[in-house]
Short mmCIF file of C-alpha atoms in Angstrom, two decimals:
data_model
loop_
_atom_site.label_atom_id
_atom_site.label_comp_id
_atom_site.label_asym_id
_atom_site.label_seq_id
_atom_site.Cartn_x
_atom_site.Cartn_y
_atom_site.Cartn_z
CA MET A 1 -269.75 267.60 -1.29
CA ASN A 2 -270.93 270.42 -3.61
CA TRP A 3 -272.93 273.09 -1.62
CA SER A 4 -274.44 274.38 -4.71
CA MET A 5 -276.55 271.22 -4.84
CA PHE A 6 -278.65 272.37 -1.71
CA PHE A 7 -279.77 275.55 -4.03
CA LYS A 8 -280.37 273.61 -7.33
CA ARG A 9 -284.00 273.46 -8.44
CA GLY A 10 -284.39 270.44 -10.35
CA ASN A 11 -282.02 269.02 -13.09
CA PRO A 12 -280.22 271.24 -15.58
CA SER A 13 -282.22 271.35 -18.70
CA ALA A 14 -279.55 272.40 -21.10
CA PRO A 15 -278.14 268.84 -21.67
CA VAL A 16 -281.53 267.79 -22.70
CA ALA A 17 -282.18 270.60 -25.08
CA CYS A 18 -278.55 269.65 -26.49
CA GLU A 19 -279.18 266.19 -26.99
CA ARG A 20 -282.85 266.54 -28.68
CA LEU A 21 -281.40 268.98 -31.11
CA GLN A 22 -278.65 266.86 -32.06
CA ILE A 23 -280.63 263.98 -32.74
CA LEU A 24 -283.08 266.53 -34.58
CA LEU A 25 -280.71 268.08 -36.77
CA ALA A 26 -278.97 264.75 -37.63
CA HIS A 27 -282.36 263.82 -39.05
CA GLU A 28 -283.06 266.96 -40.85
CA ARG A 29 -279.51 267.31 -42.44
CA SER A 30 -280.05 264.11 -44.08
CA GLU A 31 -283.49 264.91 -45.48
CA ILE A 32 -282.09 268.06 -46.84
CA GLY A 33 -279.34 266.18 -48.15
CA HIS A 34 -281.95 264.27 -50.23
CA SER A 35 -283.46 267.22 -51.50
CA ASN A 36 -279.98 268.08 -52.70
CA LEU A 37 -279.74 264.70 -54.35
CA ILE A 38 -283.03 264.99 -56.07
CA SER A 39 -282.14 268.46 -57.54
CA THR A 40 -278.69 266.98 -58.89
CA LEU A 41 -280.53 264.32 -60.34
CA ARG A 42 -282.58 266.45 -62.14
CA GLU A 43 -280.00 268.62 -63.46
CA GLU A 44 -277.87 265.69 -64.65
CA ILE A 45 -281.04 264.05 -66.35
CA LEU A 46 -281.96 267.28 -67.85
CA ALA A 47 -278.40 267.68 -69.19
CA ALA A 48 -278.52 264.09 -70.53
CA ILE A 49 -281.68 264.41 -72.39
CA SER A 50 -281.01 267.85 -73.93
CA ARG A 51 -277.80 266.75 -75.31
CA HIS A 52 -280.08 264.86 -77.89
CA VAL A 53 -283.36 266.27 -77.56
CA ALA A 54 -284.71 270.04 -76.96
CA VAL A 55 -286.70 269.98 -73.81
CA GLU A 56 -287.79 272.99 -71.64
CA PRO A 57 -286.15 272.72 -68.29
CA ASP A 58 -289.42 273.02 -66.25
CA LYS A 59 -290.68 270.00 -68.13
CA VAL A 60 -288.29 267.60 -66.28
CA GLN A 61 -290.03 266.31 -63.16
CA VAL A 62 -288.20 264.31 -60.41
CA LYS A 63 -290.00 262.72 -57.58
CA MET A 64 -288.88 260.59 -54.68
CA ASP A 65 -291.08 258.60 -52.43
CA ARG A 66 -289.39 257.20 -49.52
CA GLY A 67 -291.03 254.08 -47.98
CA PRO A 68 -290.15 252.01 -44.97
CA VAL A 69 -288.16 249.06 -47.11
CA ILE A 70 -287.51 250.80 -50.61
CA SER A 71 -287.80 253.97 -52.11
CA THR A 72 -288.96 255.09 -55.74
CA LEU A 73 -287.62 257.39 -57.93
CA GLU A 74 -290.28 258.83 -60.46
CA ILE A 75 -288.74 260.79 -63.51
CA GLU A 76 -291.19 262.45 -65.86
CA VAL A 77 -289.87 264.11 -68.84
CA GLU A 78 -292.26 265.88 -71.15
CA ILE A 79 -290.82 266.04 -74.87
CA PRO A 80 -292.91 268.16 -77.36
CA ASN A 81 -294.01 265.92 -80.56
CA GLY A 82 -291.65 266.95 -83.27
CA ALA A 83 -289.04 268.27 -81.08
CA GLN A 84 -286.02 269.34 -82.69
CA VAL A 85 -283.14 266.81 -82.49
CA SER A 86 -280.20 268.87 -81.15
CA ARG A 87 -277.23 269.37 -83.37
CA LEU A 88 -275.20 267.15 -81.27
CA ALA A 89 -277.27 264.18 -82.02
CA ALA A 90 -277.68 264.97 -85.62
CA ASN A 91 -273.84 265.15 -85.85
CA ALA A 92 -273.54 261.83 -84.28
CA MET B 1 -262.47 295.47 -51.74
CA ALA B 2 -265.77 295.44 -50.62
CA ASN B 3 -267.52 292.87 -48.54
CA VAL B 4 -271.05 292.00 -48.73
CA VAL B 5 -272.28 290.58 -45.16
CA VAL B 6 -275.70 289.03 -44.73
CA VAL B 7 -277.10 289.15 -41.27
CA THR B 8 -279.40 286.37 -40.94
CA SER B 9 -281.02 283.81 -38.55
CA GLY B 10 -284.14 282.06 -39.93
CA LYS B 11 -285.96 282.51 -36.63
CA GLY B 12 -287.40 286.36 -35.90
CA GLY B 13 -286.74 288.22 -32.78
CA VAL B 14 -283.17 286.93 -32.24
CA GLY B 15 -281.64 290.19 -32.72
CA LYS B 16 -280.80 290.27 -36.41
CA THR B 17 -281.43 294.21 -36.97
CA THR B 18 -280.11 295.20 -33.60
CA SER B 19 -276.83 293.28 -34.67
CA THR B 20 -276.87 294.76 -38.07
CA ALA B 21 -276.98 298.23 -36.58
CA ALA B 22 -274.39 297.57 -33.77
CA LEU B 23 -271.83 295.77 -36.45
CA GLY B 24 -272.64 298.72 -38.95
CA ALA B 25 -271.65 301.40 -36.51
CA ALA B 26 -268.74 299.57 -34.97
CA LEU B 27 -267.20 299.01 -38.36
CA ALA B 28 -267.96 302.74 -39.37
CA GLN B 29 -266.31 303.60 -35.96
CA ALA B 30 -263.24 301.60 -36.90
CA GLY B 31 -262.99 303.86 -40.09
CA GLN B 32 -264.84 301.50 -42.68
CA ASN B 33 -266.97 303.06 -45.09
CA THR B 34 -270.27 301.01 -44.38
CA VAL B 35 -274.01 300.73 -45.46
CA VAL B 36 -276.46 298.77 -43.54
CA VAL B 37 -279.21 297.66 -45.97
CA ASP B 38 -282.67 296.72 -44.81
CA PHE B 39 -283.96 293.79 -46.85
CA ASP B 40 -287.22 293.21 -44.62
CA VAL B 41 -289.66 294.65 -47.14
CA GLY B 42 -292.80 295.39 -45.62
CA LEU B 43 -291.83 295.20 -42.09
CA ARG B 44 -288.78 297.51 -42.18
CA ASN B 45 -287.27 298.22 -38.84
CA LEU B 46 -283.67 299.13 -39.17
CA ASP B 47 -284.50 302.77 -39.78
CA LEU B 48 -286.25 302.76 -36.50
CA VAL B 49 -283.21 301.23 -34.66
CA MET B 50 -280.79 303.58 -36.15
CA GLY B 51 -282.99 306.52 -35.47
CA ALA B 52 -283.49 307.60 -39.05
CA GLU B 53 -287.16 306.76 -39.38
CA ARG B 54 -288.18 310.36 -40.00
CA ARG B 55 -285.79 310.92 -42.73
CA VAL B 56 -286.77 308.13 -45.18
CA VAL B 57 -287.86 309.61 -48.35
CA PHE B 58 -286.67 306.73 -50.89
CA ASP B 59 -286.15 303.12 -50.23
CA LEU B 60 -284.41 299.96 -51.65
CA ILE B 61 -287.63 299.28 -53.69
CA ASN B 62 -287.59 302.73 -55.43
CA VAL B 63 -283.85 302.07 -56.43
CA VAL B 64 -284.59 298.59 -57.51
CA GLN B 65 -287.51 299.86 -59.70
CA GLY B 66 -285.58 302.77 -61.01
CA GLY B 67 -287.77 305.59 -59.22
CA ALA B 68 -284.93 306.87 -57.65
CA LYS B 69 -281.24 307.09 -57.72
CA LEU B 70 -279.10 305.31 -54.89
CA SER B 71 -277.78 308.44 -53.64
CA GLN B 72 -281.23 309.91 -52.99
CA ALA B 73 -282.06 306.73 -50.87
CA LEU B 74 -278.79 306.59 -49.08
CA ILE B 75 -279.38 308.33 -45.43
CA ARG B 76 -275.94 309.37 -43.76
CA ASP B 77 -275.84 308.64 -40.03
CA LYS B 78 -275.81 312.02 -38.12
CA ARG B 79 -273.35 310.45 -35.47
CA VAL B 80 -271.07 308.37 -37.52
CA ASP B 81 -269.78 309.93 -40.74
CA ASN B 82 -269.02 306.95 -42.89
CA LEU B 83 -272.15 305.23 -41.69
CA TRP B 84 -275.08 304.86 -44.26
CA LEU B 85 -278.43 303.37 -44.21
CA LEU B 86 -280.47 302.04 -47.06
CA PRO B 87 -284.05 301.43 -45.81
CA ALA B 88 -286.56 298.92 -46.97
CA SER B 89 -290.10 300.11 -48.20
CA GLN B 90 -292.63 299.87 -45.59
CA THR B 91 -295.61 299.93 -47.77
CA ARG B 92 -294.71 297.84 -50.85
CA ASP B 93 -294.96 294.14 -51.30
CA LYS B 94 -291.86 291.79 -50.68
CA ASP B 95 -292.43 290.72 -54.64
CA ALA B 96 -291.39 294.03 -55.57
CA LEU B 97 -287.82 292.95 -55.07
CA THR B 98 -286.53 291.49 -58.35
CA GLU B 99 -283.30 289.37 -58.51
CA GLN B 100 -281.69 291.49 -61.23
CA GLY B 101 -282.68 294.77 -59.50
CA VAL B 102 -281.01 293.65 -56.12
CA ALA B 103 -278.01 292.24 -57.99
CA THR B 104 -277.53 295.91 -59.85
CA VAL B 105 -278.07 297.58 -56.16
CA ILE B 106 -275.41 295.49 -54.55
CA GLY B 107 -273.16 295.83 -57.45
CA GLU B 108 -273.43 299.66 -57.18
CA LEU B 109 -273.08 299.62 -53.36
CA ARG B 110 -269.64 297.53 -53.92
CA THR B 111 -268.11 300.54 -55.88
CA ARG B 112 -269.00 302.88 -53.02
CA PHE B 113 -268.37 300.84 -49.63
CA ASP B 114 -266.10 298.84 -47.87
CA TRP B 115 -268.66 297.03 -45.84
CA ILE B 116 -272.22 296.15 -47.13
CA LEU B 117 -274.45 294.70 -44.24
CA CYS B 118 -277.49 293.17 -45.46
CA ASP B 119 -280.20 292.71 -42.76
CA SER B 120 -282.14 289.69 -43.91
CA PRO B 121 -286.00 289.32 -43.12
CA ALA B 122 -286.80 286.29 -40.78
CA GLY B 123 -288.01 283.15 -42.64
CA ILE B 124 -286.60 281.21 -45.52
CA GLU B 125 -288.77 282.79 -48.39
CA ARG B 126 -287.67 285.08 -51.14
CA GLY B 127 -287.00 287.95 -49.07
CA ALA B 128 -284.24 285.87 -47.06
CA THR B 129 -282.75 284.21 -50.22
CA LEU B 130 -282.61 287.72 -51.90
CA ALA B 131 -280.63 289.00 -48.71
CA MET B 132 -278.04 286.42 -48.85
CA ARG B 133 -277.86 285.77 -52.67
CA HIS B 134 -274.86 288.27 -53.23
CA ALA B 135 -273.14 287.72 -49.98
CA ASP B 136 -269.37 286.95 -49.42
CA ALA B 137 -269.89 286.36 -45.83
CA ALA B 138 -272.75 285.50 -43.44
CA VAL B 139 -273.32 286.39 -39.69
CA VAL B 140 -275.82 283.88 -38.32
CA VAL B 141 -277.52 285.39 -35.33
CA THR B 142 -278.51 282.68 -32.84
CA ASN B 143 -280.07 282.55 -29.28
CA PRO B 144 -278.99 279.90 -27.04
CA GLU B 145 -282.45 278.25 -27.38
CA VAL B 146 -283.51 275.18 -29.36
CA SER B 147 -285.78 276.70 -31.95
CA SER B 148 -283.13 279.33 -32.78
CA VAL B 149 -280.38 276.88 -33.16
CA ARG B 150 -282.40 274.75 -35.24
CA ASP B 151 -283.42 277.46 -37.57
CA SER B 152 -279.83 278.40 -37.83
CA ASP B 153 -278.82 275.27 -38.90
CA ARG B 154 -281.44 275.40 -41.76
CA ILE B 155 -280.09 278.96 -42.82
CA VAL B 156 -276.58 277.38 -42.89
CA GLY B 157 -277.77 274.78 -45.44
CA MET B 158 -279.49 277.76 -47.48
CA LEU B 159 -276.35 279.67 -47.31
CA ASP B 160 -274.30 276.87 -48.70
CA SER B 161 -276.76 275.96 -51.49
CA LYS B 162 -278.60 279.14 -52.35
CA THR B 163 -275.92 281.90 -52.65
CA GLU B 164 -274.47 283.09 -55.85
CA LYS B 165 -270.97 282.06 -54.40
CA ALA B 166 -272.37 278.51 -53.51
CA GLU B 167 -273.56 277.99 -56.86
CA LYS B 168 -270.24 278.90 -58.52
CA GLY B 169 -268.90 276.10 -56.06
CA GLU B 170 -266.83 278.67 -53.83
CA CYS B 171 -267.63 278.71 -50.14
CA ILE B 172 -269.34 281.58 -48.16
CA ALA B 173 -267.58 282.52 -44.97
CA LYS B 174 -270.02 281.67 -42.22
CA HIS B 175 -269.95 282.95 -38.41
CA VAL B 176 -272.13 282.15 -35.41
CA LEU B 177 -273.04 285.48 -33.50
CA ILE B 178 -274.76 284.37 -30.13
CA THR B 179 -276.95 286.80 -28.65
CA ARG B 180 -278.97 287.25 -25.47
CA PHE B 181 -276.42 284.97 -23.83
CA ASP B 182 -276.82 284.70 -19.87
CA ALA B 183 -273.56 283.39 -18.45
CA SER B 184 -274.93 282.67 -15.29
CA ARG B 185 -278.10 280.56 -16.60
CA ALA B 186 -275.56 278.68 -18.94
CA ALA B 187 -273.41 277.97 -15.96
CA ARG B 188 -276.45 276.43 -13.97
CA GLY B 189 -277.22 274.23 -16.88
CA GLU B 190 -280.55 276.19 -17.82
CA MET B 191 -279.23 277.47 -21.07
CA LEU B 192 -277.45 276.05 -23.98
CA SER B 193 -273.62 276.79 -23.42
CA ILE B 194 -271.48 278.48 -26.01
CA GLY B 195 -269.93 275.21 -26.58
CA ASP B 196 -272.96 273.43 -27.16
CA VAL B 197 -274.32 275.93 -29.84
CA LEU B 198 -270.86 275.90 -31.58
CA GLU B 199 -270.74 271.83 -31.63
CA ILE B 200 -274.19 271.79 -33.14
CA LEU B 201 -273.79 274.44 -35.78
CA SER B 202 -270.07 273.67 -36.32
CA LEU B 203 -269.37 277.36 -37.24
CA PRO B 204 -266.67 279.76 -36.06
CA LEU B 205 -267.68 282.15 -33.30
CA LEU B 206 -267.76 285.87 -34.16
CA GLY B 207 -268.87 287.03 -30.77
CA ILE B 208 -271.12 286.49 -27.56
CA ILE B 209 -273.56 289.31 -26.92
CA PRO B 210 -274.58 289.27 -23.27
CA GLU B 211 -278.37 289.48 -22.32
CA ASP B 212 -278.30 293.38 -21.11
CA LYS B 213 -280.76 296.01 -20.50
CA GLU B 214 -278.52 298.46 -22.35
CA VAL B 215 -279.65 296.66 -25.74
CA LEU B 216 -283.32 297.38 -25.46
CA ARG B 217 -282.25 300.91 -24.15
CA ALA B 218 -280.51 301.61 -27.39
CA SER B 219 -283.26 300.56 -29.62
CA ASN B 220 -285.72 302.86 -27.53
CA MET B 221 -283.26 305.86 -27.98
CA GLY B 222 -282.86 304.91 -31.84
CA ALA B 223 -278.95 304.39 -31.75
CA PRO B 224 -276.94 301.36 -32.14
CA VAL B 225 -275.78 299.98 -28.58
CA VAL B 226 -272.27 300.75 -29.72
CA LEU B 227 -273.22 304.51 -30.00
CA ASN B 228 -275.69 304.85 -27.20
CA SER B 229 -273.54 303.17 -24.46
CA PRO B 230 -270.31 302.39 -25.76
CA ALA B 231 -268.87 301.43 -22.45
CA SER B 232 -271.34 298.68 -21.93
CA ALA B 233 -270.67 294.98 -22.08
CA PRO B 234 -272.91 294.48 -25.29
CA ALA B 235 -271.47 297.36 -27.05
CA HIS B 236 -267.87 295.91 -26.20
CA ALA B 237 -268.85 292.61 -27.54
CA TYR B 238 -270.11 294.05 -30.74
CA MET B 239 -266.88 296.05 -31.25
CA ASP B 240 -264.96 293.00 -30.91
CA ALA B 241 -266.96 291.10 -33.25
CA ALA B 242 -266.80 293.75 -35.89
CA HIS B 243 -262.77 293.63 -35.55
CA ARG B 244 -262.94 289.90 -36.01
CA LEU B 245 -265.23 290.39 -39.12
CA MET B 246 -262.38 292.82 -40.45
CA GLY B 247 -259.89 289.72 -39.78
CA ASN B 248 -258.26 290.86 -36.72
CA GLN B 249 -257.63 288.49 -33.73
CA ILE B 250 -259.36 289.39 -30.66
CA ASP B 251 -259.69 287.10 -27.68
CA MET B 252 -263.01 285.79 -27.11
CA VAL B 253 -264.22 287.01 -23.71
CA ILE B 254 -267.26 285.16 -22.28
CA PRO B 255 -269.44 287.83 -20.68
CA SER B 256 -269.29 286.87 -17.06
CA GLU B 257 -272.58 287.04 -14.96
CA LYS B 258 -273.96 289.83 -13.28
CA ARG B 259 -272.72 290.31 -9.74
CA GLY B 260 -275.36 290.29 -7.13
CA LEU B 261 -275.21 291.88 -3.50
CA LEU B 262 -274.24 288.56 -2.13
CA THR B 263 -271.50 287.51 -4.82
CA LYS B 264 -270.16 291.34 -4.49
CA LEU B 265 -269.83 290.81 -0.60
CA PHE B 266 -268.44 287.36 -0.92
CA GLY B 267 -267.43 286.75 -4.30
CA ARG B 268 -263.65 287.47 -3.75
CA ARG B 269 -263.44 284.94 -0.82
CA ALA B 270 -265.25 282.41 -2.93
CA ALA B 271 -262.96 282.70 -5.96
#
C-alpha cells in the first residue's frame, strides 16, 4: 500500500499532457512535411521548365488542396509571350 | 574556430534571454572569448539582463546599416573580461535587419570570438529566422509545459529547413535546454518529466535549469545568474550546460526538489 495515495489530489495531469502533445505533434509534423513537399515540387518543376524556357522564379505557383478522399495539386506557370528559349533547348 | 549558437524557443517568456546571458557568462568564465548578440529588435532586453542598459550607444542595426563600426557597438562586460554584448536597437523596426547585413556582422564576429550566442526573438517571423540563419548549433529553450514543447517542435522544423547549414544539406547541432523545471512537481506527475520532453522532441539534452528564486534575483540585479549567485543550483546547471556545449562530458544532475521542514526532519529516515 502506497501511503502517498492518501495525500494525492486528483490524478496526475502530466501523462495527459504527454499524450495530447504526441498526438498533436504527429499531426503537425506531417502537415509541415506536406509544405516541404510543395516547396520541393515547386523547385523541381521550376528547374525542369527553366531548362527549356526562361521563367521568373516567382511565376511558378504550386498549390495543394487536401480533400477527404483525394487531394489536388494545382500548378500555374506564367510564361511571358516571346520568352527566350534557353540555349540548352535551342541546342537540342 | 568560432561557433555561432542561436538560443531560440518559438514561445516567449521561457527564458531565452536569461539563458543567453547565463551561458555567455559561463563560457567566458571558462576562458572562451564570447559575445552575446541581441536579435530582438524593438524589444531588446539582453542589455538589461546583463546590466549594461546604460552603456548602449550603438547597436546591431547601426552596424548592419553601416552607421557604426562593430567595435563601437560592442560593450565589454565589467565583471568578466572576455564577455561582450552586441545590443539590439530599441527604437528601430525589425525590418531594418537585412539578411546581407546580418551575414556581414556574423562573419566579422566569427573572426573575433570563439562563441557567438544569438538571442532570438520569440515567434517564427523574420527576426527569429535571421537569428538562426547563420547558426552552427542551436539551443532550444523549453519549459516542461505543453505550449512550450509544441512551439519548440515547430522551431526544430525551422532549424532543419531555414538555416544556411540546412540549405547546404548539412545538419545543424540542436540541443534542448529545459528551464523552470520543478522536480517535485514532475515527480508527482503534475509536470511533464525530462523523459517526456526528450522523447517528444527527440533532441539531446544540454541541461536542466531548476525553477529557482535566484534566477529572478539575478535579472533584478542586472547580472547573469552564474555571476550573481555562482553557488546556486541554476548557476551550476548553466555552467554544466556551457561545458557540454564546449563538448565536455559532464554527468547530468536532475535538480532535486527543495527540502521542506518535514522532509528535512524525516527525509533521511524515509530515504
